[in-house]
Short mmCIF file of C-alpha atoms in Angstrom, two decimals:
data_model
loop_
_atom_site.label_atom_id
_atom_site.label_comp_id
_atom_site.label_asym_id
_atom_site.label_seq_id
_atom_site.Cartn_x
_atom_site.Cartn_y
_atom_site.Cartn_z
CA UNK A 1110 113.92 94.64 33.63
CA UNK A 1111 110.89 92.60 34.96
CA UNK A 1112 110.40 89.80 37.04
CA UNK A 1113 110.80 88.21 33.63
CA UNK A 1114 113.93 89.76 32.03
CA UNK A 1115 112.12 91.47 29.76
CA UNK A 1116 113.44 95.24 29.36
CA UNK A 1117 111.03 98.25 30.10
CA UNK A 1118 109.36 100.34 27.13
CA UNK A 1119 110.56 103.23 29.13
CA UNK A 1120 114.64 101.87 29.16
CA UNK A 1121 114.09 100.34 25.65
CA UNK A 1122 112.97 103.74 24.34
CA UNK A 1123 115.68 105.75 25.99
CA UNK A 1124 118.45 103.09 24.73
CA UNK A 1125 117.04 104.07 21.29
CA UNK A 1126 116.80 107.59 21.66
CA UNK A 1127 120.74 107.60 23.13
CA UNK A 1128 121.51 105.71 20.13
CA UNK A 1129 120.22 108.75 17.49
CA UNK A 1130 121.21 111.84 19.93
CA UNK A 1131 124.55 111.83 18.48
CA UNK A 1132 125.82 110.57 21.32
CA UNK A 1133 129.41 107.91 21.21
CA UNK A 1134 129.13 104.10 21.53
CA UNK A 1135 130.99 104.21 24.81
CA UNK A 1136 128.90 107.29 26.14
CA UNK A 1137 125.58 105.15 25.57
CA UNK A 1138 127.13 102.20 27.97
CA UNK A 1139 128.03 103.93 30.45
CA UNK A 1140 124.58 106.08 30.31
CA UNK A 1141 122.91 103.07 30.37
CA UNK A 1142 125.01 100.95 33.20
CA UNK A 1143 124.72 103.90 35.70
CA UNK A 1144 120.86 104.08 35.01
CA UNK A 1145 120.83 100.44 36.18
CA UNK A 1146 122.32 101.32 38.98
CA UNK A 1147 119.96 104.15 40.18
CA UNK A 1148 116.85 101.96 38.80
CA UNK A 1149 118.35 98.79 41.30
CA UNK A 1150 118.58 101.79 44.06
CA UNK A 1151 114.79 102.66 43.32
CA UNK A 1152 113.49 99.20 43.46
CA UNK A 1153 115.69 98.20 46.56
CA UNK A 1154 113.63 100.71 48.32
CA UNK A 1155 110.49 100.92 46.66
CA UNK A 1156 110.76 103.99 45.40
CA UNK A 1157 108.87 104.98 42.19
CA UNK A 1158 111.36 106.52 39.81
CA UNK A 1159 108.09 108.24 37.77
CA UNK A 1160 106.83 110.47 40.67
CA UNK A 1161 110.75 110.61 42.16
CA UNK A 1162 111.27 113.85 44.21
CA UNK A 1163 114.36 116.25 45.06
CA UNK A 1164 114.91 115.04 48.41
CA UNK A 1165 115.09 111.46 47.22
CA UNK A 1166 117.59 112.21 44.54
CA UNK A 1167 119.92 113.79 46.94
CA UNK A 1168 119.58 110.32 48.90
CA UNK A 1169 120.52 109.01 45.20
CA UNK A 1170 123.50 110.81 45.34
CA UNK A 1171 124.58 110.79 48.98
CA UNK A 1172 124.22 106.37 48.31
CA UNK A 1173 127.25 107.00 45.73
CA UNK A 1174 129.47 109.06 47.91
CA UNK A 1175 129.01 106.24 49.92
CA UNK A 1176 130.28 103.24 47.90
CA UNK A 1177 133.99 102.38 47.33
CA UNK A 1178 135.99 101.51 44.70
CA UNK A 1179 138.34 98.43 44.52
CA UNK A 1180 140.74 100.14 45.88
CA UNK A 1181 138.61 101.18 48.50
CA UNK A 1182 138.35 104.49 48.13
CA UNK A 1183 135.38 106.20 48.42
CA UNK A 1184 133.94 107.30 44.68
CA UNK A 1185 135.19 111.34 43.41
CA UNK A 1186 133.09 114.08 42.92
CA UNK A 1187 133.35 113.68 39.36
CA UNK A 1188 132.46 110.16 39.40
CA UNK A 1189 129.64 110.67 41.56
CA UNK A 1190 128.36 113.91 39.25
CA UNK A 1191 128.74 111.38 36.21
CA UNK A 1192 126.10 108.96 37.58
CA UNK A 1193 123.75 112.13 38.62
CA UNK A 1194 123.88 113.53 35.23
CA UNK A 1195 122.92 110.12 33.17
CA UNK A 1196 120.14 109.99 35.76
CA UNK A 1197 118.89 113.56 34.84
CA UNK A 1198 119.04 112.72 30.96
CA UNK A 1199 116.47 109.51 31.42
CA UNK A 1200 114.58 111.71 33.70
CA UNK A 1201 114.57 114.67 31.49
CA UNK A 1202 113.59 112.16 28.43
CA UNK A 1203 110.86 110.54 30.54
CA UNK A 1204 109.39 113.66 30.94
CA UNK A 1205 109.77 115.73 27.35
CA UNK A 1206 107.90 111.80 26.22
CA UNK A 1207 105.14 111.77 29.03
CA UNK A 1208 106.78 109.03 30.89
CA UNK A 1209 106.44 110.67 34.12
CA UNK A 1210 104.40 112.60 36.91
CA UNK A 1211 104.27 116.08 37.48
CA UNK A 1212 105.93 115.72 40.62
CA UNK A 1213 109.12 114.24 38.63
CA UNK A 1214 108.41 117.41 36.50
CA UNK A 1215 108.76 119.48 38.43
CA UNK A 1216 112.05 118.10 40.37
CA UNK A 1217 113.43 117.56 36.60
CA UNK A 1218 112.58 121.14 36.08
CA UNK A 1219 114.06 122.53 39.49
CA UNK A 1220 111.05 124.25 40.92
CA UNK A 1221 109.85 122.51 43.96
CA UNK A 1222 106.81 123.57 46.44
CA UNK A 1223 107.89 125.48 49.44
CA UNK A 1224 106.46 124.37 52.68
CA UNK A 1225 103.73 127.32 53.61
CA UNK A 1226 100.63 128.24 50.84
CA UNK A 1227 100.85 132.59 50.05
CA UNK A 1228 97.86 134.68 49.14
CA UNK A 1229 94.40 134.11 50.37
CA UNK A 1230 93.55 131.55 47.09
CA UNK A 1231 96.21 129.02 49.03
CA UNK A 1232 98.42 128.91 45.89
CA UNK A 1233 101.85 127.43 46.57
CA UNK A 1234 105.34 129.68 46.40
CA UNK A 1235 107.95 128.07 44.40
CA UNK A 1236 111.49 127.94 44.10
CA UNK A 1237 114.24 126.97 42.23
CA UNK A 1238 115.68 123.77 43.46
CA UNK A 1239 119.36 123.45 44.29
CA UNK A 1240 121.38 121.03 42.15
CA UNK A 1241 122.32 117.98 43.29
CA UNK A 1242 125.77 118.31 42.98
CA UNK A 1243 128.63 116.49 44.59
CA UNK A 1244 131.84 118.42 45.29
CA UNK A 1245 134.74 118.15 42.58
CA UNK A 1246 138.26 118.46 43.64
CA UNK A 1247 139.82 120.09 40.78
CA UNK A 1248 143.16 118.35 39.53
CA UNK A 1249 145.47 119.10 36.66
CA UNK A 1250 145.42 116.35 33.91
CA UNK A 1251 147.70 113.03 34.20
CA UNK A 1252 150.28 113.93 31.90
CA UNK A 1253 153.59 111.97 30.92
CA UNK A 1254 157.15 113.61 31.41
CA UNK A 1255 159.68 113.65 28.55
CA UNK A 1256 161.12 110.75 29.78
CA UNK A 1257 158.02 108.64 30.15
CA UNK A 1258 157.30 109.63 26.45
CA UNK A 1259 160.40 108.65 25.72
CA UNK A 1260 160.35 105.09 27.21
CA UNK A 1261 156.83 104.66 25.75
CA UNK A 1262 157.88 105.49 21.76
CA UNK A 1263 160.75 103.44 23.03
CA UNK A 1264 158.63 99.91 23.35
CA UNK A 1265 155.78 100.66 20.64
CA UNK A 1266 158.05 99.33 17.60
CA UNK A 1267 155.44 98.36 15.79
CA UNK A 1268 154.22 100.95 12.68
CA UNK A 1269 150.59 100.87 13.09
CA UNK A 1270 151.08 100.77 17.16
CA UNK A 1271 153.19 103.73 16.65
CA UNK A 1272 151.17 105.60 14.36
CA UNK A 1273 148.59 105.40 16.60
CA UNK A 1274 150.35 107.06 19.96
CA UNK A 1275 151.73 109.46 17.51
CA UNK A 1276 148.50 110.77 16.72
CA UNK A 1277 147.16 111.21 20.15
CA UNK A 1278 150.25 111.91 21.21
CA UNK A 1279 151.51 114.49 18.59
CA UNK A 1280 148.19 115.51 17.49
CA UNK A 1281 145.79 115.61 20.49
CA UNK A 1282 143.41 113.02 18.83
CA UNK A 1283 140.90 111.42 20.70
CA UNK A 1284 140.66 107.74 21.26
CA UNK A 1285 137.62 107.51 18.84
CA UNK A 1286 138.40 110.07 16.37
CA UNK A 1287 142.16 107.98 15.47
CA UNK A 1288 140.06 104.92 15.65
CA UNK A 1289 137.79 106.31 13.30
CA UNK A 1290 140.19 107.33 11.12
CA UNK A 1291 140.22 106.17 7.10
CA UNK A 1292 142.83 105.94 4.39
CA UNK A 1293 141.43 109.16 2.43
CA UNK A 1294 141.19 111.10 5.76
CA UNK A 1295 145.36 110.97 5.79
CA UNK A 1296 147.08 114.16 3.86
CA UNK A 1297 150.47 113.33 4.15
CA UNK A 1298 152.14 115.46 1.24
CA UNK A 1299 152.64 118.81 1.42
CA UNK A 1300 150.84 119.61 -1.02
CA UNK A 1301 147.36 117.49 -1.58
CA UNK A 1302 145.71 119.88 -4.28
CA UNK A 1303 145.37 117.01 -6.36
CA UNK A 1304 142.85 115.35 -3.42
CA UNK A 1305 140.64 118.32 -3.74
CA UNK A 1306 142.30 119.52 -0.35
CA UNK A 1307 143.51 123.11 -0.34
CA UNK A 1308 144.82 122.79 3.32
CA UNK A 1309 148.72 123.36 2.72
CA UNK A 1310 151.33 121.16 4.98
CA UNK A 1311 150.72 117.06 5.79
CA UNK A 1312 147.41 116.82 8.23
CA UNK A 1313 144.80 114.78 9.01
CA UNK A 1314 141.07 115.14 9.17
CA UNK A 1315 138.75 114.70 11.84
CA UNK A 1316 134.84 113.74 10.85
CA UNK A 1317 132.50 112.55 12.74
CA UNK A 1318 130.68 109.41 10.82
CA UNK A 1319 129.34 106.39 11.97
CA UNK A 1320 132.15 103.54 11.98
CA UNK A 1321 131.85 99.27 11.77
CA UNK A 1322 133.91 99.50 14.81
CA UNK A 1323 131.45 101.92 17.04
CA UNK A 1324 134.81 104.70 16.83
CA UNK A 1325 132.20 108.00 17.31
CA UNK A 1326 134.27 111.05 16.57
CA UNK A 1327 132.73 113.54 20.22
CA UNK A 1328 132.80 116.36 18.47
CA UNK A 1329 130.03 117.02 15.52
CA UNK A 1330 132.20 119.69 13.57
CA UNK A 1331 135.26 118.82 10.92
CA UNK A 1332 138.30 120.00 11.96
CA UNK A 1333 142.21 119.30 10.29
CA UNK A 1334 145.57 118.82 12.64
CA UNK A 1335 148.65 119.27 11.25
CA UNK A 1336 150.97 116.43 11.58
CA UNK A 1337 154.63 116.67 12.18
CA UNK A 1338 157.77 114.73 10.21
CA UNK A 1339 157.59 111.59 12.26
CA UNK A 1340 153.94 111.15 12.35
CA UNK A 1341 154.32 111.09 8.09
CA UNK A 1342 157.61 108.75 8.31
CA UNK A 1343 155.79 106.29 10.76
CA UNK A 1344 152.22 106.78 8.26
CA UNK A 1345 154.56 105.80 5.14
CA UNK A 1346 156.65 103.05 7.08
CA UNK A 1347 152.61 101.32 8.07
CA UNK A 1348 151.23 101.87 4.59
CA UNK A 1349 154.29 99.68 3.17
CA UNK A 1350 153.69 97.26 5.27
CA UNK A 1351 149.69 97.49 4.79
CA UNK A 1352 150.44 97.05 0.83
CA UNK A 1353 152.56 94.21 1.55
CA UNK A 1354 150.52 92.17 3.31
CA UNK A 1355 147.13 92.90 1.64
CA UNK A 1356 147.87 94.04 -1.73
CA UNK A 1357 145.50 96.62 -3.65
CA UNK A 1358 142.75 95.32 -1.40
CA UNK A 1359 142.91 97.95 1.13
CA UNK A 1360 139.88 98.23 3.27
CA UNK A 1361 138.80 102.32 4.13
CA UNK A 1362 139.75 101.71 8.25
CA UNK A 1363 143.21 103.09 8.95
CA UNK A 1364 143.93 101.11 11.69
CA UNK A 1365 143.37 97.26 11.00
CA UNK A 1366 143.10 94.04 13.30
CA UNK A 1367 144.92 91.43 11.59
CA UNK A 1368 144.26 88.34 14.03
CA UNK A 1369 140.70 87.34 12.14
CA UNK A 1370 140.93 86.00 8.79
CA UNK A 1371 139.81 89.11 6.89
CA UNK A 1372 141.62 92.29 8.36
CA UNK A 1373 138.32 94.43 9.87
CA UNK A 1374 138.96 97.91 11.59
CA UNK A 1375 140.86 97.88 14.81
CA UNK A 1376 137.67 99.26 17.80
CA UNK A 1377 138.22 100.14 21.28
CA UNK A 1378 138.84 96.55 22.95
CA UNK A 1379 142.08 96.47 20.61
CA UNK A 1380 143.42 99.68 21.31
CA UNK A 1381 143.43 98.96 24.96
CA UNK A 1382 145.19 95.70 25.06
CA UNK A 1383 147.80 97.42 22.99
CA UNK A 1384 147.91 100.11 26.08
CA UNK A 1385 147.92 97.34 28.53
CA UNK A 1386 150.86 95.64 26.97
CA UNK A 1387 152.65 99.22 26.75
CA UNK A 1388 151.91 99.61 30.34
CA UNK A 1389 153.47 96.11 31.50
CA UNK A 1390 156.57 97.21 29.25
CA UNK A 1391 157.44 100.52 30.84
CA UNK A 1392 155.73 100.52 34.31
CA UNK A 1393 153.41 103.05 33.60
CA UNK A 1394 149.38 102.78 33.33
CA UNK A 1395 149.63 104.46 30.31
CA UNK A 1396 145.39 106.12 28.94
CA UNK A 1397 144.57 106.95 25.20
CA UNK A 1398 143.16 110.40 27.37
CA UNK A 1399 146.59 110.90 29.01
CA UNK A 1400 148.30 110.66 25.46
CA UNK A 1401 146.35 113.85 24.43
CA UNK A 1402 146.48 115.21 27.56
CA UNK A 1403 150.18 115.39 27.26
CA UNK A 1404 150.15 117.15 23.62
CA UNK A 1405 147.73 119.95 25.32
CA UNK A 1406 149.67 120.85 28.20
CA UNK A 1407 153.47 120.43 25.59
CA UNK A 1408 151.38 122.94 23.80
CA UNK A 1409 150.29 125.26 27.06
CA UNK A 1410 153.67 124.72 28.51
CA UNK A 1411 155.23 126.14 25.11
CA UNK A 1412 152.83 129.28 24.99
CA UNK A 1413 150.90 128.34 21.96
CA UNK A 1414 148.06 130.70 21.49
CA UNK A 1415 144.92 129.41 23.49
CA UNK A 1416 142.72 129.84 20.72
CA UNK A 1417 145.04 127.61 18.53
CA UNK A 1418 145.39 124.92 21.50
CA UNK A 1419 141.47 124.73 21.81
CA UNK A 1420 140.64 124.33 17.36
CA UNK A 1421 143.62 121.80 17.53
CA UNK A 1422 141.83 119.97 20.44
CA UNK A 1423 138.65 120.49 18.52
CA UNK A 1424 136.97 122.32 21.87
CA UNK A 1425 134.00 124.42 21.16
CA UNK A 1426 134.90 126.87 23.95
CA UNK A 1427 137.46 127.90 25.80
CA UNK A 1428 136.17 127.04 29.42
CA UNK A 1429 137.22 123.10 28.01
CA UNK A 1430 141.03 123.97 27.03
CA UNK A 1431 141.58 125.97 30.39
CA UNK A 1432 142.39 123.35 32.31
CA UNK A 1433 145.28 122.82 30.49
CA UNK A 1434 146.30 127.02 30.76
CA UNK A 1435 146.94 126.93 34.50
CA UNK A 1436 149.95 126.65 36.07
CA UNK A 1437 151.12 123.29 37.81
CA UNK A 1438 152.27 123.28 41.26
CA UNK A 1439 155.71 122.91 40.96
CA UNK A 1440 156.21 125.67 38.45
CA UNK A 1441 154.48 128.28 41.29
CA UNK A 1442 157.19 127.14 43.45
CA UNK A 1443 159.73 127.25 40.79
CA UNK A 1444 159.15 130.39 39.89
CA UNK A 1445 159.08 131.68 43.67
CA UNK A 1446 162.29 129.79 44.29
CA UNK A 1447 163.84 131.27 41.66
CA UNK A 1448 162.91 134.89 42.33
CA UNK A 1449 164.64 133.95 46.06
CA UNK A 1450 167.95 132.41 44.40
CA UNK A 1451 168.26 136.02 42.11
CA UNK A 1452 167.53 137.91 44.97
CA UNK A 1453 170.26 136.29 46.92
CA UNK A 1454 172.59 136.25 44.59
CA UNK A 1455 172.53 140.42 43.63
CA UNK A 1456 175.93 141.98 45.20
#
């Protein structure tokens, strides 16, 4: 913004071009909060963002490694890589829309001049620029134990609360695909020829469409997920209770909000009180992520196929479910303490 408050054509633009890339509600904010951030860094020191070059985005990024967290910690890798890559989408929009200079061309595009001229005509040599990249320490998903499942199911009484960890928790779903969920996208029957589904066994579908409550479903393609017997028992035990408090008048949404007047579709701020008050019940900071981070590695851990773990998750390539393929820590050292103990224990 100005001296005025008024937003920039150039941040105005890319807020609108975010908004029709396909991109999630929650993806856009946090796009658009970390370019406020760099854009505050650029104006603190005078630094034109339009002719920016490689040398000042590394001071971009080195300026993050540097900040702390409430904790105070310093931020992660990832973190830090998160900002520099919603900087690199305005800067690579600003440039495909002739926003910028050539010099922020040709940082955008990685080639950068190298410091002596070649050939008698004094033309410049080039090279590919290195990416400004902070270094990620890799870590195995949060998941919950048995037992932490356990007390979780054990405090979420309520059917549509439960339906909902069932399906990320059972299913894999993301956040905003069970958010975005609708009555006709439930198959709970084995059999739902009759819906114009041939897809035997109760499942669910996954679509991406654009939802009243900003759910955004990340992946463009359809996919189904099977759902096991307690996900349908919990589905049936919410639709009762749906039917007895609203009748035939059944809005589309799955998941409701009934504290306004008129039940509207349950969004994100809902879902996460829920997991806040499940999180002051059992002790544990309990994620909508970690939920389907726990069905992937139940999955991994049980030797399911990778190729079925990664169309369940609704990954597009493998590289995305492999994180959930390698070992944890404590089963290297089981298994090398338990190669010792059957060693010791031959006559």
């Amino acid at each position: 913004m100005d001296d005025r408050f008024v937003l920039s054509e150039e941040c105005r633009g890319y807020a609108l071009w975010l908004a029709h890339s396909g991109r999630a509600i929650n993806t856009q904010k946090a796009y658009q909060l970390r370019l406020a951030r760099f854009l505050s860094w650029c104006a603190e020191r005078g630094t034109p963002w339009e002719g920016l070059r490689f040398h000042q985005l590394a001071a971009y990024k080195a300026s993050l490694e540097g900040l702390r967290d409430k904790s105070g910690d310093g931020l992660s890798g990832k973190t830090v890589n998160a900002h520099v890559t919603a900087v690199m989408v305005f800067l690579r929009f600003a440039v495909v829309h002739g926003l910028a200079t050539d010099q922020l061309r040709a940082t955008v595009e990685g080639r950068r001049h190298a410091a002596a001229s070649l050939g008698p005509e004094g033309q410049w040599k080039t090279a590919p620029a290195r990416l400004v990249k902070a270094r990620e320490i890799k870590r195995r998903p949060v998941v919950l134990t048995p037992s932490q499942v356990g007390r979780v199911l054990e405090v979420v009484e309520r059917p549509r609360d439960r339906l909902l960890v069932l399906l990320m928790l059972r299913c894999g779903l993301r956040a905003g695909e069970v958010l975005g969920l609708r009555l006709e996208d439930m198959h709970m029957l084995p059999d739902s020829g009759h819906l114009g589904c041939t897809i035997p066994g109760p499942h669910v579908h996954i679509e991406r469409r654009s939802n009243p409550n900003g759910a955004w479903a990340k992946s463009p393609y359809e996919r189904n997920v099977p759902v096991p017997a307690d996900v349908c028992e919990v589905h049936a035990a919410y639709m009762t209770q749906r039917y007895a408090s609203l009748g035939g008048n059944q809005p589309d949404a799955l998941f409701l909000s009934m504290t306004a007047k008129n039940p509207a579709a349950l969004g994100y701020p809902g879902l996460h009180r829920m997991l806040v008050t499940v999180g002051k019940s059992t002790g544990l900071p309990v994620r909508a992520h970690q939920f389907r981070h726990t069905a992937a590695t139940g999955w991994a851990r049980a030797k399911v196929d990778p190729d079925v773990i990664m169309a369940l998750l609704g990954h597009r390539s493998l590289a995305s479910t492999s994180i959930y393929l390698h070992p944890a820590q404590e089963e290297l050292r089981s298994a090398i303490e338990e190669t010792l103990l059957g060693k010791e224990n031959r006559p």
